[in-house]
Amino acid sequence: METIRRTKIADALSSTHFGTDINVKGWVRTHRSSKVVDFIALNDGSTINNIQIVVDPTKFADELLKQITTGACIGVTGKLVESQGQGQASEIQCEDIVVYGECGSDYPMQKKGQSFEYMRQHAHLRLRTNTFGAVMRIRHNMAIAIHQYFHEHGFFYFHTPLITASDAEGAGEMFQVTTKNLYDLKKDEEGKIIYTDDFFGKMTSLTVSGQLEGELGATALGQIYTFGPTFRAENSNTPRHLAEFWMIEPEVAFIDLNDLMDLEEDFIKYCVRWALEHCKDDLEFLNKMIDKTLIARLEGVVNENFVRLSYTEGIKILEEAVAKGRKFEFPISWGADLASEHERYLVEEHFKKPVIMTDYPKEIKAFYMKLNDDGKTVQGTDVLFPQIGEIIGGSIREENYDKLVAQIEERHIPMKDMWWYLDTRRYGSCPHGGFGLGFERLILFVTGMQNIRDVIPFPRTPKSAEF
Ligand code: 4AD
Ligand code: MG
């Protein structure tokens, strides 16, 4: 038989060229056999949907048919025909089968309904399951949506370094980068490690945020965004934290807090709308298998106006809830950082829609946020989402040199590391602001998955860097 070029299963399923010979390749989902007919469900990752291969078992050797087990990789040539069965437009009447890779009964992804915990231990193979296929295709589509949004709106994609000597968030949760011999560290009289002979001649780490360099870009190009890996050595073993995650950080010159909130809301709605439009099959699958309210929740976010309220108003609502008997694990009063349970109470129980909270006490926010006239609060904004809690953190930046230096000194941040950042406030300083969206938190929201470890191919968390 002459060789026919491979057709992707997504294309085969939507093709109406019935009667033509085609070739598909993929991994066997199921193989049901009987004396008169065999059905193979084949998937190649191009779509959540399998194509059905109809096989006349009398035409093929028993040995060959026995090799076609769940997980095996095969190629099939045959006639594309209109499907007799329900739920699919086309199927393939099999004429020829090639087995590329057999798959024994010890295949870890053999059974249906295995726990996500179990699948995490087999993250190298879980990608071949329906759920992870759907999540990864949606992840790809969200990345495209993000670039598309910013490109359409005149933002420039700006690359900030992953290796840095500054702690942008000032939380001290950084992974060090060094070529020093850890078995033989030279120290000075005070016992401090000497870094002058290290690769960069100073102590360096993996970045926790591209924001500080992003501000340099925005105060030159007007509006930029970053989209890259971010690293945090915080020991947070929660379903919302990763040690390595991806962050999107737009930074814009000449905006105020209202503009910033408009941008946050418009951007996130665009991404969710994109998912609804471009990821229909995968969302329908997840809606059926993972969370029956998923699509309704996504449509809700697209159609609703987000609530905008100050931290002080938010605390009032939470204190009233506590007075009425609502129990929280962590105490809450003015000055305290909101825990995820507080954020979710406001979003899921009180307002029942996304909330943009602003004007936080300066003590619980980073040094770069613009101080309000009250001297107590800063122009930070967090976007709080149902199921997720904080999905975006951002702020208007302190553009006044003296006020910024005062914040840096109050927090004992070493000034020698900050000279280049301060230069933006010394030379042509301008009002500006931006935010950071946690990419995996967006994917959590859009897929309805419950654990952030299940929306990135290979999660990095405390005590876990397998694969
Ligand atoms: O609120 P964060 O710490 O803000 C910043 O890093 C600012 N520099 C952003 C800016 O203004 N340019 O982080 C921003 C977002 C959070 O809202 C959250 O969605 C996500 O990043 N995030 C994490 N996602 C997964 N794992 C973690 N450990 C995360 N830490 C933050
Ligand atoms: Mg934050």
PDB file of C-alpha atoms and ligand atoms in Angstrom, residues 169 232 365 369 382 390 392-394 441, ligand 2:
ATOM      1  CA  GLU A 169       9.332  41.666  46.820  1.00  0.00           C
ATOM      2  CA  ARG A 232       9.880  31.571  45.330  1.00  0.00           C
ATOM      3  CA  LYS A 365       2.737  45.298  51.202  1.00  0.00           C
ATOM      4  CA  MET A 369       3.794  50.793  46.418  1.00  0.00           C
ATOM      5  CA  ASP A 382      -5.292  42.486  44.641  1.00  0.00           C
ATOM      6  CA  GLU A 390      -5.667  36.180  45.084  1.00  0.00           C
ATOM      7  CA  ILE A 392      -3.484  39.210  40.703  1.00  0.00           C
ATOM      8  CA  GLY A 393      -1.317  41.445  42.863  1.00  0.00           C
ATOM      9  CA  GLY A 394      -0.387  44.912  41.678  1.00  0.00           C
ATOM     10  CA  ARG A 441      -3.701  30.485  39.254  1.00  0.00           C
TER      11      ARG A 441
HETATM   12 MG    MG B   2       0.407  39.325  46.413  1.00  0.00          MG
END
